Amino acid sequence: MSNTDRPDERPVPAPNTATSPDEVSIRRAPRFGVFIVGGAVLGFLVTLIVVALTMGIDRGDQQETTSFGGLVGYFSLYGVTIGMFLGAVVAVVLDRVFSRRATRLTAERVAVEPPEAPAAEPADDAAAGSAGTDPLDGSADDAAGR
């Protein structure tokens, strides 16, 4: 029987652990990206509504030279930028509010260091094979007559 047929039966040394108490803060935090993208979408929608409502205004003798799409595209640059800014401001305000409501708890930090590998024992395969013993369990083969 080869050594690869059986798992290593030697006890594995326990890893070195060190614990230390730490004080941590638990709080909710807004996702800034979501607020910024949400503000951009709302800014575009507000721009779309404002341009649609102002298209029918009587401008007197002026000729209408810009299409609806052109106006929406131009003014959405402003609307999206302002919406992104307002979304970021809302996220910062919510972050400040949630940081004031934070809860302080004591947590235990566990640092685990892997155990040192034991030094490899020199294998004396010729002596073990000729004696008919299995190096893992120390029992003798039937061929040895024991």
One Martini backbone bead per residue (centre of mass of N, CA, C, O) as a GRO file, in nm:
protein
  146
    1MET     BB    1   0.097   0.035   0.023
    2SER     BB    2   0.064   0.359  -0.022
    3ASN     BB    3   0.080   0.688   0.095
    4THR     BB    4  -0.168   0.795  -0.096
    5ASP     BB    5  -0.411   0.618   0.028
    6ARG     BB    6  -0.358   0.792   0.286
    7PRO     BB    7  -0.404   1.004   0.509
    8ASP     BB    8  -0.282   1.217   0.719
    9GLU     BB    9  -0.258   1.123   1.075
   10ARG     BB   10  -0.142   1.363   1.175
   11PRO     BB   11  -0.154   1.614   1.377
   12VAL     BB   12  -0.271   1.932   1.360
   13PRO     BB   13  -0.175   2.225   1.431
   14ALA     BB   14  -0.267   2.493   1.583
   15PRO     BB   15  -0.338   2.800   1.537
   16ASN     BB   16  -0.237   3.116   1.585
   17THR     BB   17  -0.395   3.327   1.827
   18ALA     BB   18  -0.531   3.669   1.845
   19THR     BB   19  -0.696   3.886   2.074
   20SER     BB   20  -0.898   4.197   2.035
   21PRO     BB   21  -1.054   4.470   2.140
   22ASP     BB   22  -1.298   4.666   1.954
   23GLU     BB   23  -1.427   4.971   1.844
   24VAL     BB   24  -1.732   5.008   1.666
   25SER     BB   25  -1.922   5.132   1.383
   26ILE     BB   26  -2.276   5.136   1.326
   27ARG     BB   27  -2.405   5.211   0.992
   28ARG     BB   28  -2.561   5.388   0.758
   29ALA     BB   29  -2.495   5.414   0.395
   30PRO     BB   30  -2.488   5.580   0.121
   31ARG     BB   31  -2.496   5.555  -0.227
   32PHE     BB   32  -2.357   5.781  -0.427
   33GLY     BB   33  -2.405   5.675  -0.717
   34VAL     BB   34  -2.713   5.654  -0.699
   35PHE     BB   35  -2.765   5.957  -0.645
   36ILE     BB   36  -2.627   6.070  -0.896
   37VAL     BB   37  -2.789   5.914  -1.110
   38GLY     BB   38  -3.067   6.001  -1.010
   39GLY     BB   39  -3.017   6.307  -1.055
   40ALA     BB   40  -2.968   6.286  -1.361
   41VAL     BB   41  -3.244   6.172  -1.437
   42LEU     BB   42  -3.414   6.400  -1.313
   43GLY     BB   43  -3.281   6.629  -1.477
   44PHE     BB   44  -3.375   6.523  -1.753
   45LEU     BB   45  -3.681   6.521  -1.697
   46VAL     BB   46  -3.707   6.821  -1.634
   47THR     BB   47  -3.600   6.919  -1.905
   48LEU     BB   48  -3.815   6.783  -2.081
   49ILE     BB   49  -4.059   6.931  -1.955
   50VAL     BB   50  -3.970   7.226  -1.995
   51VAL     BB   51  -3.941   7.214  -2.305
   52ALA     BB   52  -4.231   7.118  -2.366
   53LEU     BB   53  -4.374   7.369  -2.227
   54THR     BB   54  -4.199   7.598  -2.406
   55MET     BB   55  -4.275   7.546  -2.715
   56GLY     BB   56  -4.570   7.712  -2.712
   57ILE     BB   57  -4.450   7.981  -2.702
   58ASP     BB   58  -4.483   8.306  -2.785
   59ARG     BB   59  -4.223   8.484  -2.992
   60GLY     BB   60  -4.335   8.628  -3.228
   61ASP     BB   61  -4.105   8.698  -3.491
   62GLN     BB   62  -3.968   8.441  -3.439
   63GLN     BB   63  -3.793   8.178  -3.553
   64GLU     BB   64  -3.796   7.832  -3.567
   65THR     BB   65  -3.468   7.661  -3.565
   66THR     BB   66  -3.513   7.460  -3.329
   67SER     BB   67  -3.549   7.163  -3.214
   68PHE     BB   68  -3.648   6.962  -2.969
   69GLY     BB   69  -3.389   6.785  -2.953
   70GLY     BB   70  -3.187   7.018  -2.938
   71LEU     BB   71  -3.294   7.143  -2.674
   72VAL     BB   72  -3.268   6.897  -2.496
   73GLY     BB   73  -2.965   6.853  -2.537
   74TYR     BB   74  -2.869   7.126  -2.432
   75PHE     BB   75  -3.032   7.143  -2.150
   76SER     BB   76  -2.928   6.868  -2.033
   77LEU     BB   77  -2.653   6.960  -1.946
   78TYR     BB   78  -2.769   7.121  -1.709
   79GLY     BB   79  -2.970   6.923  -1.575
   80VAL     BB   80  -2.770   6.690  -1.516
   81THR     BB   81  -2.564   6.850  -1.351
   82ILE     BB   82  -2.758   6.952  -1.132
   83GLY     BB   83  -2.865   6.670  -1.051
   84MET     BB   84  -2.593   6.553  -0.957
   85PHE     BB   85  -2.536   6.762  -0.741
   86LEU     BB   86  -2.797   6.715  -0.572
   87GLY     BB   87  -2.748   6.413  -0.520
   88ALA     BB   88  -2.481   6.455  -0.363
   89VAL     BB   89  -2.598   6.633  -0.140
   90VAL     BB   90  -2.800   6.428  -0.031
   91ALA     BB   91  -2.587   6.212   0.041
   92VAL     BB   92  -2.429   6.383   0.246
   93VAL     BB   93  -2.660   6.442   0.439
   94LEU     BB   94  -2.728   6.145   0.500
   95ASP     BB   95  -2.450   6.073   0.609
   96ARG     BB   96  -2.458   6.267   0.851
   97VAL     BB   97  -2.713   6.155   0.984
   98PHE     BB   98  -2.612   5.856   1.012
   99SER     BB   99  -2.354   5.923   1.184
  100ARG     BB  100  -2.518   6.020   1.437
  101ARG     BB  101  -2.674   5.721   1.453
  102ALA     BB  102  -2.450   5.568   1.552
  103THR     BB  103  -2.320   5.260   1.673
  104ARG     BB  104  -2.145   5.142   1.955
  105LEU     BB  105  -1.918   4.863   1.953
  106THR     BB  106  -1.783   4.554   2.065
  107ALA     BB  107  -1.515   4.388   1.914
  108GLU     BB  108  -1.351   4.086   1.813
  109ARG     BB  109  -1.025   4.043   1.722
  110VAL     BB  110  -0.892   3.794   1.494
  111ALA     BB  111  -0.565   3.662   1.472
  112VAL     BB  112  -0.441   3.442   1.220
  113GLU     BB  113  -0.182   3.210   1.222
  114PRO     BB  114  -0.012   2.998   1.063
  115PRO     BB  115   0.130   2.717   1.097
  116GLU     BB  116   0.408   2.556   1.120
  117ALA     BB  117   0.583   2.354   0.938
  118PRO     BB  118   0.696   2.060   0.957
  119ALA     BB  119   0.957   1.879   0.938
  120ALA     BB  120   1.082   1.673   0.717
  121GLU     BB  121   1.109   1.341   0.700
  122PRO     BB  122   1.314   1.103   0.628
  123ALA     BB  123   1.280   0.863   0.388
  124ASP     BB  124   1.295   0.497   0.438
  125ASP     BB  125   1.203   0.295   0.192
  126ALA     BB  126   1.392   0.048   0.194
  127ALA     BB  127   1.347  -0.038   0.492
  128ALA     BB  128   1.034  -0.052   0.485
  129GLY     BB  129   1.005  -0.256   0.243
  130SER     BB  130   1.181  -0.495   0.365
  131ALA     BB  131   1.012  -0.527   0.640
  132GLY     BB  132   0.688  -0.483   0.584
  133THR     BB  133   0.607  -0.191   0.663
  134ASP     BB  134   0.400   0.060   0.758
  135PRO     BB  135   0.473   0.390   0.823
  136LEU     BB  136   0.188   0.476   0.947
  137ASP     BB  137   0.113   0.210   1.149
  138GLY     BB  138   0.345  -0.024   1.208
  139SER     BB  139   0.265  -0.272   1.062
  140ALA     BB  140   0.286  -0.597   0.955
  141ASP     BB  141   0.322  -0.819   0.729
  142ASP     BB  142   0.270  -1.144   0.632
  143ALA     BB  143   0.560  -1.185   0.506
  144ALA     BB  144   0.715  -1.146   0.789
  145GLY     BB  145   0.570  -1.333   1.018
  146ARG     BB  146   0.388  -1.165   1.256
   0.00000   0.00000   0.00000
